[in-house]
CSV table of C-alpha atoms in Angstrom, one decimal:
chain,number,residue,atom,x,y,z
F,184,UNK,CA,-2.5,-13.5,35.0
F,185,UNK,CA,-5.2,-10.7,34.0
F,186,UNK,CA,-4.6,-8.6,31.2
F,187,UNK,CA,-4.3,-5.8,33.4
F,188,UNK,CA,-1.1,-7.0,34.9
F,189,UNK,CA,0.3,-7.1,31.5
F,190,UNK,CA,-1.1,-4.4,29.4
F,191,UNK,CA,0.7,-5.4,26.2
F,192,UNK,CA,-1.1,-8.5,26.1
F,193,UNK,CA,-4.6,-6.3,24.3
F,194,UNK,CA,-2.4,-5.4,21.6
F,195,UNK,CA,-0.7,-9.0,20.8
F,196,UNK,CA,-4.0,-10.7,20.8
F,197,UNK,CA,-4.7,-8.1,17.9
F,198,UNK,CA,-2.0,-9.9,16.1
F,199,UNK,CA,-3.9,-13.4,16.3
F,200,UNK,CA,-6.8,-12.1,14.0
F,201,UNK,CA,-6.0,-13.6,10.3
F,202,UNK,CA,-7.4,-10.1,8.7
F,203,UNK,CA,-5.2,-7.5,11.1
F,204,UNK,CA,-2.3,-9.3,10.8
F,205,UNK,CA,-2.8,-9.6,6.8
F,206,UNK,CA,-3.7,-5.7,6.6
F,207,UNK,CA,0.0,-5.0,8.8
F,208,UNK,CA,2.2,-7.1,6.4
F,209,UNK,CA,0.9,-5.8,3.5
F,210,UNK,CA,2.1,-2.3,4.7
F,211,UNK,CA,5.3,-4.1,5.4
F,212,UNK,CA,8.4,-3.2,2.9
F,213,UNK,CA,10.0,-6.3,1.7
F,214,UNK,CA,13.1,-6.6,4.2
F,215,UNK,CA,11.0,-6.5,7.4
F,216,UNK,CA,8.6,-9.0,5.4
F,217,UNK,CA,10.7,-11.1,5.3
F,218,UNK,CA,12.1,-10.3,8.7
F,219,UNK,CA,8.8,-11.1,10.2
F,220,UNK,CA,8.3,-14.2,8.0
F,221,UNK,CA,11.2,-15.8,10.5
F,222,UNK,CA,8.8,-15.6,13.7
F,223,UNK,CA,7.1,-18.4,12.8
F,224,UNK,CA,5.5,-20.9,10.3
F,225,UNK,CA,1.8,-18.9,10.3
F,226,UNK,CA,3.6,-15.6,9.6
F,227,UNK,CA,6.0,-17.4,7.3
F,228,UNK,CA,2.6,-18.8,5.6
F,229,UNK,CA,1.4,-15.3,5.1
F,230,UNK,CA,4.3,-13.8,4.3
F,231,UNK,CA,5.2,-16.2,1.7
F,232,UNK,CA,1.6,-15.5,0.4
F,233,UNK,CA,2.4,-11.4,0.1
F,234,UNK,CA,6.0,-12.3,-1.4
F,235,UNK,CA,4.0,-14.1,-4.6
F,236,UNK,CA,2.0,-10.9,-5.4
F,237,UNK,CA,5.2,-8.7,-4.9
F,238,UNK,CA,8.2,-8.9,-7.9
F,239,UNK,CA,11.3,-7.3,-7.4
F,240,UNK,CA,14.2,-7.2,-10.2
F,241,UNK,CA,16.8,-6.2,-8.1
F,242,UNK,CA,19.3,-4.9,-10.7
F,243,UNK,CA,19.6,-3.7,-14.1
F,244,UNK,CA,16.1,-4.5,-15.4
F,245,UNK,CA,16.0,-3.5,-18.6
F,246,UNK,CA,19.4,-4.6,-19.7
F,247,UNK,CA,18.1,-8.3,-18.8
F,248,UNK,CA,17.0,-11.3,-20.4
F,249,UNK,CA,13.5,-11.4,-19.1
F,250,UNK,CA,12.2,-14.7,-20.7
F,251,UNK,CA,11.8,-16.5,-18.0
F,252,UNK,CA,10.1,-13.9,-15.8
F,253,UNK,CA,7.5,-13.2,-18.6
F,254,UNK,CA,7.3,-17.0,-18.3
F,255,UNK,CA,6.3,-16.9,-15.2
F,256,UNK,CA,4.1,-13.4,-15.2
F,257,UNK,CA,2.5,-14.7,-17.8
F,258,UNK,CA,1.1,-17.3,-15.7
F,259,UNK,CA,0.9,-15.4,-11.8
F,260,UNK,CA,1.0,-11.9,-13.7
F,261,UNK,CA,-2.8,-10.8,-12.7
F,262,UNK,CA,-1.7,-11.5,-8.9
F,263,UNK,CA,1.2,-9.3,-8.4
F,264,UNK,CA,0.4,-6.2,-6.5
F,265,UNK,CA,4.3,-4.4,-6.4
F,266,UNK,CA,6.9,-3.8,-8.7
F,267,UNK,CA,10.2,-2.8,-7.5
F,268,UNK,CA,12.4,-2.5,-11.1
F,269,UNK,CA,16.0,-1.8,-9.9
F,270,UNK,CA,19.4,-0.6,-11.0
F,271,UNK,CA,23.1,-0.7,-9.7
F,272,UNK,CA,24.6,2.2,-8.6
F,273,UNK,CA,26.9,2.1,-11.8
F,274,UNK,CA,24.3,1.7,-14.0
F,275,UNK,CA,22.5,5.2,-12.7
F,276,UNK,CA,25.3,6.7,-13.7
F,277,UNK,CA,25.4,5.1,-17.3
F,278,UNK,CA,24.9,8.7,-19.7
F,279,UNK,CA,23.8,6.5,-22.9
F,280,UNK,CA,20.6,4.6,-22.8
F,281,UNK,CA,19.0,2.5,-25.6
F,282,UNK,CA,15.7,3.6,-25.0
F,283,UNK,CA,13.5,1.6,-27.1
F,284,UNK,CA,14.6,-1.0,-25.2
F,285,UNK,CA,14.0,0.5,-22.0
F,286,UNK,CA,10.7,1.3,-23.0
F,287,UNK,CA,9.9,-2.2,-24.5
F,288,UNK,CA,10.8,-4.1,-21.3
F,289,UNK,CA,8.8,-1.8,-19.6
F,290,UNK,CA,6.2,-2.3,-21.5
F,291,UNK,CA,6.4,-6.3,-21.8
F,292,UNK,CA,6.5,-6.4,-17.7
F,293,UNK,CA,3.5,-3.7,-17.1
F,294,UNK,CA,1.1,-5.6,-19.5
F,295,UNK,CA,1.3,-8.6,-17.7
F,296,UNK,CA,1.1,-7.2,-14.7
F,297,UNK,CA,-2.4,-5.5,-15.1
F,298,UNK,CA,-3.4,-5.2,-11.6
F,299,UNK,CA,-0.2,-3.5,-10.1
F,300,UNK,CA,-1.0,-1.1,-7.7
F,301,UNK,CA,2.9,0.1,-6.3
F,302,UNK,CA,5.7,0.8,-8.7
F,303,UNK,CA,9.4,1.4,-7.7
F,304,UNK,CA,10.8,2.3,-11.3
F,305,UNK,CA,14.5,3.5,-11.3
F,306,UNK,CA,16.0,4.6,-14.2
F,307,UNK,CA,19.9,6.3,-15.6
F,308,UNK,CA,19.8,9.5,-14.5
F,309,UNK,CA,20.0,10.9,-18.1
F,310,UNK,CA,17.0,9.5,-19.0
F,311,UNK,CA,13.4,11.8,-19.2
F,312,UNK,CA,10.0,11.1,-18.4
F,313,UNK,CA,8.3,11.2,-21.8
F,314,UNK,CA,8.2,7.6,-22.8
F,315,UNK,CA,8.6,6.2,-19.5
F,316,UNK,CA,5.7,8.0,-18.3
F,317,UNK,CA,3.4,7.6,-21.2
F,318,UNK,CA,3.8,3.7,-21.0
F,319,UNK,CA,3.1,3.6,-17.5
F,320,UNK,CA,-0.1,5.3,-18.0
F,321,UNK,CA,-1.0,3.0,-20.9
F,322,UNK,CA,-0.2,-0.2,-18.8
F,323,UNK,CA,-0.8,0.7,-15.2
F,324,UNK,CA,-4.3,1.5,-14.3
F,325,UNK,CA,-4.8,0.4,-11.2
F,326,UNK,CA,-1.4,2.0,-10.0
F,327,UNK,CA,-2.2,3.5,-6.2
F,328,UNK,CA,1.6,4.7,-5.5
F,329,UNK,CA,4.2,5.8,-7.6
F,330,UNK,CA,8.0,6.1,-6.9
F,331,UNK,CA,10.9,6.9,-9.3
F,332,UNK,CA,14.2,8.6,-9.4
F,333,UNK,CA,13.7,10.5,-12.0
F,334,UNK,CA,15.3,13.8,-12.6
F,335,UNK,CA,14.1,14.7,-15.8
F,336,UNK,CA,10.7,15.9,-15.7
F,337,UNK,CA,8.7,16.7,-18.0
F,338,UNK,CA,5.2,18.0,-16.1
F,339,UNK,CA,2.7,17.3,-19.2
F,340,UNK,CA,4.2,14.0,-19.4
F,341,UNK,CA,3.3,13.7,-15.5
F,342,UNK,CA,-0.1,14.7,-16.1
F,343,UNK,CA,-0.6,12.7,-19.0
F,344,UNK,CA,0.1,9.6,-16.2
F,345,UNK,CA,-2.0,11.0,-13.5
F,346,UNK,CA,-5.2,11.2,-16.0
F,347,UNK,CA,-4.9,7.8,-17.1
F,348,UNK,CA,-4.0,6.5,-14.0
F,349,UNK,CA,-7.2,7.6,-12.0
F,350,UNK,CA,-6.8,5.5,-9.0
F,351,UNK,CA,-2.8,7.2,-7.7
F,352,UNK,CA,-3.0,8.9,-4.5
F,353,UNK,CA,0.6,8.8,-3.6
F,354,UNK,CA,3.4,9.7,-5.5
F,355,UNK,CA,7.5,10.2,-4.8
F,356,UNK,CA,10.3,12.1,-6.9
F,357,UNK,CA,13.0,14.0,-6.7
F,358,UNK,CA,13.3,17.5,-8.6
F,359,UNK,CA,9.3,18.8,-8.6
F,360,UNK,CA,9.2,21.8,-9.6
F,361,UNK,CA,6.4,23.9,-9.0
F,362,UNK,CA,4.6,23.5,-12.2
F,363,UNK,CA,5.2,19.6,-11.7
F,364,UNK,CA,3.8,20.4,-8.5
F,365,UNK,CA,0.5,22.3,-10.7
F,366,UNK,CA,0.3,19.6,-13.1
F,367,UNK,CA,0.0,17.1,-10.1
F,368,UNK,CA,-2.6,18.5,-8.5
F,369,UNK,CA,-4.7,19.7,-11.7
F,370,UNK,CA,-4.5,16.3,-12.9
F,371,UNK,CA,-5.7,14.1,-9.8
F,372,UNK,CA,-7.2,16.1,-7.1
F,373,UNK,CA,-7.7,13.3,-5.1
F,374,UNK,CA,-3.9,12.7,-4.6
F,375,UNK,CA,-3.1,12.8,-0.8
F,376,UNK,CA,0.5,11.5,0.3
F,377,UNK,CA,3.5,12.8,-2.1
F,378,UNK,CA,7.1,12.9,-1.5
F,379,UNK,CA,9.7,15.5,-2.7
F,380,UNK,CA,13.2,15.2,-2.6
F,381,UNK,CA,15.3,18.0,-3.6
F,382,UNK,CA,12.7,19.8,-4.6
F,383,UNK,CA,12.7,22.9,-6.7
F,384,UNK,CA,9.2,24.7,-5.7
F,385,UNK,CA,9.3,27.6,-3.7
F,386,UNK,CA,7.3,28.9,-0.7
F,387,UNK,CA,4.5,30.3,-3.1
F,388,UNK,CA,4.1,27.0,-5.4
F,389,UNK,CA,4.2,24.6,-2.2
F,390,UNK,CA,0.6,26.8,-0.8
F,391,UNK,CA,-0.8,26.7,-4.3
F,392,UNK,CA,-0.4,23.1,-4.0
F,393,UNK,CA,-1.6,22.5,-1.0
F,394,UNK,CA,-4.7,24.8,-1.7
F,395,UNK,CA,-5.5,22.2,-4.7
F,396,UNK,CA,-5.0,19.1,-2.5
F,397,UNK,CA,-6.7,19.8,0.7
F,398,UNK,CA,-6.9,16.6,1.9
F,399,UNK,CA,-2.7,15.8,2.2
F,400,UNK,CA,-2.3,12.6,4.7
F,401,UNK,CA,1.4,13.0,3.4
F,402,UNK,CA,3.6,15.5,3.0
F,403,UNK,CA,7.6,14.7,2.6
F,404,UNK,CA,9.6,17.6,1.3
F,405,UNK,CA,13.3,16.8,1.9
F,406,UNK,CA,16.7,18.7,1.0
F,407,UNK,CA,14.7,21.9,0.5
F,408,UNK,CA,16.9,24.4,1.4
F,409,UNK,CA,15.2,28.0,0.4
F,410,UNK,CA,12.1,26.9,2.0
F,411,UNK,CA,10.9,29.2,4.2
F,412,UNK,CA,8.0,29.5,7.6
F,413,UNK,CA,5.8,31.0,4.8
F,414,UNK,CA,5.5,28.0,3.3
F,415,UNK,CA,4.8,25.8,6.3
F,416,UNK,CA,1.9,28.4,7.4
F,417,UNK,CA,0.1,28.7,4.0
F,418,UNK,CA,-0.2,25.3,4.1
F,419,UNK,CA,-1.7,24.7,7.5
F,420,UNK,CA,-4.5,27.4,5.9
F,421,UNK,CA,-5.6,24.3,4.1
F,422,UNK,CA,-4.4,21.3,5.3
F,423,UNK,CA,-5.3,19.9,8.7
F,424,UNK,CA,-5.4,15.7,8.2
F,425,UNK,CA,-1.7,15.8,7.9
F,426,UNK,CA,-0.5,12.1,9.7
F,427,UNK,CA,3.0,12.5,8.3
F,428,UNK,CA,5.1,15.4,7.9
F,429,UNK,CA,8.7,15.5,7.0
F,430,UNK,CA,11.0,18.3,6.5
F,431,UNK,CA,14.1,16.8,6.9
F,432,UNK,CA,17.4,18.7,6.2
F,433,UNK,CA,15.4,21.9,4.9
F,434,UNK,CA,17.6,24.2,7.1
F,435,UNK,CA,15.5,27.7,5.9
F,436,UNK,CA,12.6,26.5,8.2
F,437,UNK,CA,11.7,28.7,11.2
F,438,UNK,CA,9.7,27.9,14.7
F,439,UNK,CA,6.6,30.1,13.5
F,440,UNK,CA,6.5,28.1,10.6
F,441,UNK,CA,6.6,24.5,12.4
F,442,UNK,CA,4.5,25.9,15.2
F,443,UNK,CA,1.4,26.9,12.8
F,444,UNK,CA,1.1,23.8,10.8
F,445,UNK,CA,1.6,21.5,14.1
F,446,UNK,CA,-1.2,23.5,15.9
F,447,UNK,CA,-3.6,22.2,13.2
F,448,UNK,CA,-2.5,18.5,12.7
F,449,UNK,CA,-4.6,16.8,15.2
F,450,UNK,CA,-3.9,13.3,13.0
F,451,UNK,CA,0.0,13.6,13.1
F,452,UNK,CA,1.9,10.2,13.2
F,453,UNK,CA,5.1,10.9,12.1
F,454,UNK,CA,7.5,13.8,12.5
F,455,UNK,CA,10.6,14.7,10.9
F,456,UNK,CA,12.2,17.5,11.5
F,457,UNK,CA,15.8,16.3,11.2
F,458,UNK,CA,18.3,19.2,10.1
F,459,UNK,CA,15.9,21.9,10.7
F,460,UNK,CA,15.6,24.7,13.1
F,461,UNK,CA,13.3,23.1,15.3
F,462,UNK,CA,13.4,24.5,18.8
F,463,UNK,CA,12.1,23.3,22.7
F,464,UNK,CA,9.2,25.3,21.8
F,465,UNK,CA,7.9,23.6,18.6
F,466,UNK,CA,7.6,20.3,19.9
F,467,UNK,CA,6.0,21.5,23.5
């Protein structure tokens, strides 16, 4: 039959092409990688292929033996491209924390690992960013995208990162507070997806950001909950490439605000507006 009797059929034949399909699972996280790796043996192939260059210590990781997975880094350690470093739920909660420890496994994965461009890096809650952050920038220079739980911040130890990490355009925490926010943006310009949980900026710090980091692809602020429309319309003065926008549960949000920074994101691919007070209106 002619592709015009089944109009899907353009977009699967995209999905033949070696390169395409390479460039889509490397965006993929690791469950639907391996999801798709079940389809068949060519996607099992290349998924097997992304699974080598990705490393993922799914509990506890600096509390472990690592012998054998310096062993092994030693050998495949230029390939990997992720790092997921992992805890348990109970062991977030843990209050005392051999650092040294913490900072010396750390250390020992990130220098064989030279070439790592996305870190996951979860930590006890009690611990703070000085060490942590300082190593990383030592170790990880050709980190792209950042992710931690962190609460304790620190935002000189942030920008001590960012400068020695010269290649980070996306970056995910929880707590930012608007100097972290000033410290981010002063230290790598060029930033252009971040991701704020619980955030502690207010409307004022978020447009001062934004001002700095014109070019935003990204911007993820969720659990905000003194956040107001001023915010959303200082920052559509300056930033109109947005592709993903979420505001989820930040219930101080108004329909002027949403309506004034959709008008000007042509690019938008995502949406969240989950728990906010989003009306007909806005998304007309």
């Amino acid at each position: 039959m002619s592709d015009s009797l089944h109009p899907q059929l353009a977009s699967t034949k995209a999905l033949s092409i070696p390169e395409i399909l390479a460039l889509i699972f490397d965006c993929l996280c690791i469950t639907a990688l391996r999801n798709a790796s079940l389809v068949c043996k060519e996607w099992d192939r290349l998924g097997s292929k992304i699974f080598s260059q990705q490393i993922v210590i799914p509990s506890d990781w600096f509390s472990h033996d690592l012998t054998t997975l310096c062993a092994f880094l030693d050998r495949r350690g230029k390939n990997v491209k992720a790092l997921a470093l992992e805890l348990s739920p109970s062991t977030i909660l843990v209050r005392e924390v051999d650092m040294e420890r913490m900072v010396r496994q750390l250390e020992s994965i990130l220098s064989r690992t030279p070439n790592v461009e996305r870190l996951d890096l979860q930590v006890p809650r009690e611990v703070k960013s000085d060490n942590v952050l300082v190593t990383i920038g030592r170790q990880a220079k050709h980190l792209q995208q950042f992710e931690t739980n962190l609460l304790n911040w620190d935002p000189a130890d942030m920008a001590t990162m960012l400068t020695q990490c010269l290649e980070i355009r996306h970056v995910s925490g929880h707590n930012f507070t608007g100097d972290m926010l000033q410290a981010i943006a002063t230290s790598q310009p060029l930033l252009n997806k971040i991701d704020c949980t619980h955030p502690r900026f207010d409307d004022d710090e978020l447009i001062a950001f934004a001002k700095q980091v014109p070019n935003l692809l990204r911007l993820s602020v969720s659990q905000h909950q003194f956040l107001t429309a001023k915010a959303l319309i200082g920052v559509a003065d300056y930033c109109f490439g947005l592709e993903y926008l979420d505001f989820h549960f930040c219930l101080s949000l108004q329909s002027v605000g949403f309506q004034a920074l959709l008008s000007v994101s042509p690019n938008l691919r995502v949406l969240d507006l989950g728990l906010t007070e989003c009306h007909d209106a806005d998304i007309v």
